[in-house]
Amino acid sequence: MNDLSQASINAFQLLLSGNAEIWEIISLSFGVSFSAILIATPFALVIAFILAFFQFPFRRVLISLFNTFMSVPAVIVGLTLYLILSRSGPLGDLRLLFTSKAMVIGQVMLSFPLLVAMAHASFQAADRRAWETAITLGATPWRAFFTLMYEVRFGLIAAIVAGFGRVVAEIGCSMMVGGNILHSTRNIPTAIALETSKGEFAQGIALGMVLLVLSLSLNAGVSIFQGKGELQA
Amino acid sequence: MSNLIDYKNISMALSGNTILKINHLAIPAHQCTLLTGKNGSGKTTLLKIMSGLLKPNSATIHYQGLELSWKQAKPYIQKDIIYLHQQPYLFDASVADNIGYGLYRAGESKSAAHHKVMQALDWADLTHLAHRSAKQLSGGEKQRVAVTRARILSPRLLLLDEPTASMDSDAKKQTSLLLQRLKSEGVSIMVSSHEMHTIEHIADRHLHLENHDIKLIRHTPSSNKVTLLNTTKKKL
Ligand SMILES: Nc1ncnc2c1ncn2[C@@H]1O[C@H](COP(=O)(O)OP(=O)(O)O)[C@@H](O)[C@H]1O
Ligand SMILES: [Mg+2]
């Protein structure tokens, strides 16, 4: 008990004193997850919009496919990507395994189905008159798409925040394709898991607090934005 | 007199049911056409086809000396014909920004657009609502914003889908007054309605949609036409 409270005090000191190692891990976590969401979001939004607004063969199949992929465990995504990126794998020559780039790719794969599914729900609930009004007032389809995104922006922001929340906290994929290498691929979840098992409690608790606060606020953010979206409708 | 636009052989089926089968629909310029028909007779479907928002199974369009398929005509009619929903959709922005939407899309400069929006607000007596959030307006106010937002683009033809349905008599009066002013400015208008009395006195022609086809009920009464020409001249 005494050990634990001492470790918690040390954890606060680590965070507040600007401990270089811990802040490096935090910034790597953010950097990787932000990049992944930044890359995944534009494609996910366009696909979600097309799935919601146009009729074409296999549309329903695609929608349920994205919904299904949403629940694929992170470690399975990691395993798949590992096999693709490993020396003998199809993309082995790119030498991406155990780099932060591989982590970004993994998180793009992880967040993509969630982004598409949630954005699709927003576009599905959007008013068709918004699209028709933009078009009849002379907007190009591309411009009308942006107008529509603005009209359902709260739902879309909720999707993006939820996507970020999923990837920033996942451990399976980052561990598999990143390898938890200090100064290069160690992010918050892999650091918590491995450093704590080595007896580095203070660091584990400090990073755990950061992740907990982050996850709680992201979840709160999702509900707030979803609530705003409903008020609008 | 040549027509603004001619639609020929419009046919439309939805889920296997024939909705429209129209041989010839002519829209004369600078007139107000009233389109009546029961609920479900296909008025909305027709107006959306006419404005390029809904693809028919087939249609030929004579427009500006060209004979085009609906698909070929789509870019032109989307640009020149504006469709107004029965319940207008206003964007989540101020009244002024809603009215300026089409101007910004057409690439007008900010100051030119602003000037036009100010004039339009004044025209529609909406200046006091300029900075209000459009989502908070009443149904009648929304309708006026939507009409103003369309008029500012000087469309060749304005299609209004049951603009007075589900309105109280006060809002109905205001809307019909607005239509009258549009007509006196020489804007070509087509108004659909399942009840005809509110705007009957404004209309030059009366078409009726029944059994998937259009019937001409009434031509331009000459007295009406003279007043229209006079007011148009005065403006010029
Ligand atoms: N998406 C659709 N699928 C199938 N039938 C439709 C669809 N939209 C409208 N309809 C049918 O087309 C007919 C005409 O509808 P509509 O044009 O809205 O009539 P109105 O505007 O005159 O009330 C109605 O019988 C309606 O049920
Ligand atoms: Mg209708």
Short mmCIF file of C-alpha atoms in Angstrom, two decimals, chain B residues 2-236:
data_model
loop_
_atom_site.label_atom_id
_atom_site.label_comp_id
_atom_site.label_asym_id
_atom_site.label_seq_id
_atom_site.Cartn_x
_atom_site.Cartn_y
_atom_site.Cartn_z
CA SER B 2 -41.60 30.54 -78.02
CA ASN B 3 -41.43 28.66 -74.77
CA LEU B 4 -38.76 28.96 -72.13
CA ILE B 5 -38.42 25.19 -72.06
CA ASP B 6 -40.27 22.17 -73.42
CA TYR B 7 -40.29 18.74 -71.79
CA LYS B 8 -41.36 15.89 -74.04
CA ASN B 9 -42.16 12.24 -73.38
CA ILE B 10 -41.41 12.32 -69.68
CA SER B 11 -41.83 8.88 -68.23
CA MET B 12 -41.11 7.92 -64.67
CA ALA B 13 -41.74 4.80 -62.64
CA LEU B 14 -40.78 4.22 -59.03
CA SER B 15 -40.64 0.72 -57.57
CA GLY B 16 -42.39 -0.59 -60.66
CA ASN B 17 -45.33 1.86 -60.46
CA THR B 18 -45.84 4.36 -63.22
CA ILE B 19 -45.77 7.85 -61.69
CA LEU B 20 -45.58 10.06 -64.77
CA LYS B 21 -46.25 9.62 -68.46
CA ILE B 22 -46.37 13.08 -69.98
CA ASN B 23 -46.34 13.75 -73.70
CA HIS B 24 -45.58 17.43 -73.69
CA LEU B 25 -45.09 19.99 -70.97
CA ALA B 26 -44.41 23.49 -72.21
CA ILE B 27 -43.28 26.29 -69.92
CA PRO B 28 -43.81 29.77 -71.36
CA ALA B 29 -41.45 32.53 -70.26
CA HIS B 30 -42.43 35.20 -67.72
CA GLN B 31 -45.58 33.45 -66.67
CA CYS B 32 -46.88 31.90 -63.53
CA THR B 33 -48.06 28.34 -64.02
CA LEU B 34 -50.18 26.66 -61.41
CA LEU B 35 -49.82 22.89 -61.18
CA THR B 36 -52.55 21.15 -59.24
CA GLY B 37 -53.01 17.49 -58.46
CA LYS B 38 -54.04 15.29 -55.58
CA ASN B 39 -51.55 14.20 -52.96
CA GLY B 40 -49.44 11.46 -54.46
CA SER B 41 -50.27 12.43 -58.05
CA GLY B 42 -46.59 13.08 -58.79
CA LYS B 43 -46.17 16.86 -58.48
CA THR B 44 -42.97 16.69 -56.45
CA THR B 45 -41.56 14.02 -58.73
CA LEU B 46 -42.29 16.16 -61.80
CA LEU B 47 -40.77 19.34 -60.35
CA LYS B 48 -37.60 17.48 -59.33
CA ILE B 49 -37.26 16.01 -62.81
CA MET B 50 -37.79 19.46 -64.33
CA SER B 51 -35.02 20.99 -62.21
CA GLY B 52 -32.48 18.24 -62.85
CA LEU B 53 -32.58 16.80 -59.34
CA LEU B 54 -34.28 13.52 -60.16
CA LYS B 55 -33.49 11.30 -63.13
CA PRO B 56 -36.56 10.17 -65.07
CA ASN B 57 -36.71 6.90 -66.97
CA SER B 58 -36.78 9.00 -70.09
CA ALA B 59 -37.40 12.58 -71.19
CA THR B 60 -36.45 14.84 -74.05
CA ILE B 61 -35.83 18.50 -73.35
CA HIS B 62 -35.98 21.39 -75.81
CA TYR B 63 -34.00 24.21 -74.33
CA GLN B 64 -32.35 27.22 -75.96
CA GLY B 65 -32.67 25.77 -79.43
CA LEU B 66 -31.22 22.42 -78.46
CA GLU B 67 -32.88 19.05 -78.26
CA LEU B 68 -31.34 17.17 -75.38
CA SER B 69 -31.82 14.07 -73.34
CA TRP B 70 -32.47 14.69 -69.66
CA LYS B 71 -28.91 13.69 -68.85
CA GLN B 72 -27.46 16.07 -71.43
CA ALA B 73 -29.73 18.85 -70.21
CA LYS B 74 -28.99 18.26 -66.53
CA PRO B 75 -26.10 20.75 -66.16
CA TYR B 76 -28.10 23.50 -67.88
CA ILE B 77 -31.35 22.96 -66.04
CA GLN B 78 -29.60 22.56 -62.69
CA LYS B 79 -28.02 25.92 -63.30
CA ASP B 80 -31.04 27.83 -64.63
CA ILE B 81 -33.94 26.24 -62.79
CA ILE B 82 -34.29 26.35 -59.03
CA TYR B 83 -36.47 23.95 -57.09
CA LEU B 84 -37.92 24.97 -53.73
CA HIS B 85 -38.95 22.22 -51.34
CA GLN B 86 -42.38 22.13 -49.79
CA GLN B 87 -40.65 22.51 -46.43
CA PRO B 88 -37.61 24.57 -47.29
CA TYR B 89 -34.24 23.41 -46.03
CA LEU B 90 -32.17 26.21 -44.56
CA PHE B 91 -28.51 25.62 -43.87
CA ASP B 92 -27.19 25.79 -40.33
CA ALA B 93 -26.06 29.39 -40.73
CA SER B 94 -27.43 32.91 -40.44
CA VAL B 95 -30.29 34.14 -42.62
CA ALA B 96 -27.88 36.37 -44.53
CA ASP B 97 -25.45 33.53 -45.21
CA ASN B 98 -28.30 31.34 -46.39
CA ILE B 99 -29.39 33.97 -48.86
CA GLY B 100 -25.82 34.42 -50.07
CA TYR B 101 -25.16 30.68 -50.49
CA GLY B 102 -25.68 30.52 -54.25
CA LEU B 103 -23.76 33.74 -54.86
CA TYR B 104 -20.70 32.40 -53.08
CA ARG B 105 -20.98 29.16 -55.08
CA ALA B 106 -21.13 31.19 -58.29
CA GLY B 107 -17.83 32.78 -57.29
CA GLU B 108 -19.07 36.31 -56.61
CA SER B 109 -16.63 38.50 -54.71
CA LYS B 110 -17.34 38.92 -51.03
CA SER B 111 -18.24 42.59 -51.28
CA ALA B 112 -20.47 42.16 -54.34
CA ALA B 113 -22.25 39.26 -52.70
CA HIS B 114 -22.66 41.18 -49.46
CA HIS B 115 -24.20 44.09 -51.32
CA LYS B 116 -26.66 41.86 -53.14
CA VAL B 117 -27.59 40.05 -49.94
CA MET B 118 -28.35 43.38 -48.25
CA GLN B 119 -30.60 44.39 -51.12
CA ALA B 120 -32.32 41.01 -51.13
CA LEU B 121 -32.93 41.15 -47.38
CA ASP B 122 -34.54 44.52 -47.88
CA TRP B 123 -36.61 43.23 -50.82
CA ALA B 124 -38.05 40.42 -48.72
CA ASP B 125 -38.42 42.55 -45.61
CA LEU B 126 -36.03 40.26 -43.75
CA THR B 127 -33.37 42.80 -42.76
CA HIS B 128 -34.28 42.54 -39.08
CA LEU B 129 -33.61 38.77 -39.22
CA ALA B 130 -30.31 38.99 -41.12
CA HIS B 131 -28.12 37.68 -38.32
CA ARG B 132 -30.59 35.22 -36.82
CA SER B 133 -29.81 31.54 -37.02
CA ALA B 134 -31.94 30.25 -39.91
CA LYS B 135 -32.87 27.09 -37.98
CA GLN B 136 -34.82 29.17 -35.46
CA LEU B 137 -37.22 30.79 -37.93
CA SER B 138 -40.92 30.04 -38.25
CA GLY B 139 -42.22 28.10 -41.25
CA GLY B 140 -43.40 31.25 -43.04
CA GLU B 141 -40.11 33.05 -42.45
CA LYS B 142 -38.17 30.03 -43.69
CA GLN B 143 -40.23 30.03 -46.86
CA ARG B 144 -39.46 33.72 -47.44
CA VAL B 145 -35.73 33.12 -46.90
CA ALA B 146 -35.81 30.20 -49.34
CA VAL B 147 -37.60 32.26 -52.01
CA THR B 148 -35.16 35.14 -51.53
CA ARG B 149 -32.18 32.77 -51.63
CA ALA B 150 -33.41 31.51 -55.01
CA ARG B 151 -34.46 34.87 -56.47
CA ILE B 152 -31.05 36.44 -55.81
CA LEU B 153 -29.58 34.05 -58.40
CA SER B 154 -31.97 35.34 -61.12
CA PRO B 155 -33.08 31.86 -62.19
CA ARG B 156 -34.74 31.35 -65.56
CA LEU B 157 -37.46 29.35 -63.87
CA LEU B 158 -38.48 28.97 -60.26
CA LEU B 159 -40.31 25.81 -59.20
CA LEU B 160 -42.17 26.06 -55.92
CA ASP B 161 -43.45 22.85 -54.41
CA GLU B 162 -46.65 23.52 -52.42
CA PRO B 163 -45.27 26.70 -50.86
CA THR B 164 -48.39 27.41 -48.84
CA ALA B 165 -49.21 23.91 -47.61
CA SER B 166 -49.22 23.64 -43.81
CA MET B 167 -49.13 27.41 -43.36
CA ASP B 168 -51.50 29.62 -41.40
CA SER B 169 -53.53 32.15 -43.38
CA ASP B 170 -51.21 35.04 -42.49
CA ALA B 171 -48.12 33.26 -43.79
CA LYS B 172 -50.10 32.17 -46.85
CA LYS B 173 -50.94 35.78 -47.62
CA GLN B 174 -47.32 36.84 -47.27
CA THR B 175 -46.12 34.05 -49.51
CA SER B 176 -48.67 34.80 -52.20
CA LEU B 177 -47.69 38.47 -52.01
CA LEU B 178 -44.07 37.46 -52.54
CA LEU B 179 -45.05 35.32 -55.53
CA GLN B 180 -46.97 38.23 -56.99
CA ARG B 181 -43.89 40.42 -56.74
CA LEU B 182 -41.73 37.76 -58.37
CA LYS B 183 -44.25 37.53 -61.19
CA SER B 184 -44.31 41.29 -61.66
CA GLU B 185 -40.52 41.20 -61.95
CA GLY B 186 -40.92 38.87 -64.91
CA VAL B 187 -39.61 35.73 -63.21
CA SER B 188 -41.03 32.54 -64.71
CA ILE B 189 -42.67 30.53 -61.97
CA MET B 190 -44.36 27.21 -61.58
CA VAL B 191 -46.21 26.54 -58.35
CA SER B 192 -47.66 23.22 -57.32
CA SER B 193 -50.56 22.88 -54.95
CA HIS B 194 -53.12 20.30 -53.97
CA GLU B 195 -55.58 23.10 -53.19
CA MET B 196 -55.79 25.91 -55.69
CA HIS B 197 -57.47 28.91 -54.12
CA THR B 198 -54.47 30.63 -52.46
CA ILE B 199 -52.56 31.42 -55.61
CA GLU B 200 -55.16 30.94 -58.30
CA HIS B 201 -55.47 34.68 -58.86
CA ILE B 202 -51.73 35.00 -59.53
CA ALA B 203 -51.52 32.20 -62.07
CA ASP B 204 -51.60 32.80 -65.82
CA ARG B 205 -52.08 29.16 -66.60
CA HIS B 206 -53.46 26.24 -64.75
CA LEU B 207 -52.25 22.68 -65.35
CA HIS B 208 -53.69 19.65 -63.67
CA LEU B 209 -51.83 16.39 -63.03
CA GLU B 210 -54.04 13.34 -63.10
CA ASN B 211 -53.58 9.74 -64.23
CA HIS B 212 -49.84 10.39 -64.71
CA ASP B 213 -50.47 13.08 -67.33
CA ILE B 214 -50.86 16.86 -67.56
CA LYS B 215 -54.06 18.59 -68.64
CA LEU B 216 -54.29 22.27 -69.50
CA ILE B 217 -57.22 23.69 -67.54
CA ARG B 218 -56.94 27.38 -68.29
CA HIS B 219 -54.97 29.72 -70.57
CA THR B 220 -53.73 33.17 -69.80
CA PRO B 221 -56.69 35.51 -69.36
CA SER B 222 -55.92 38.53 -71.53
CA SER B 223 -56.61 41.09 -68.80
CA ASN B 224 -54.06 39.40 -66.58
CA LYS B 225 -51.51 39.40 -69.32
CA VAL B 226 -51.84 43.11 -69.91
CA THR B 227 -51.22 43.94 -66.27
CA LEU B 228 -48.20 41.65 -66.29
CA LEU B 229 -46.73 43.35 -69.36
CA ASN B 230 -47.38 46.79 -67.91
CA THR B 231 -45.67 46.05 -64.63
CA THR B 232 -42.75 44.47 -66.41
CA LYS B 233 -42.36 47.53 -68.61
CA LYS B 234 -42.48 49.83 -65.63
CA LYS B 235 -39.56 47.93 -64.11
CA LEU B 236 -37.55 48.25 -67.30
#
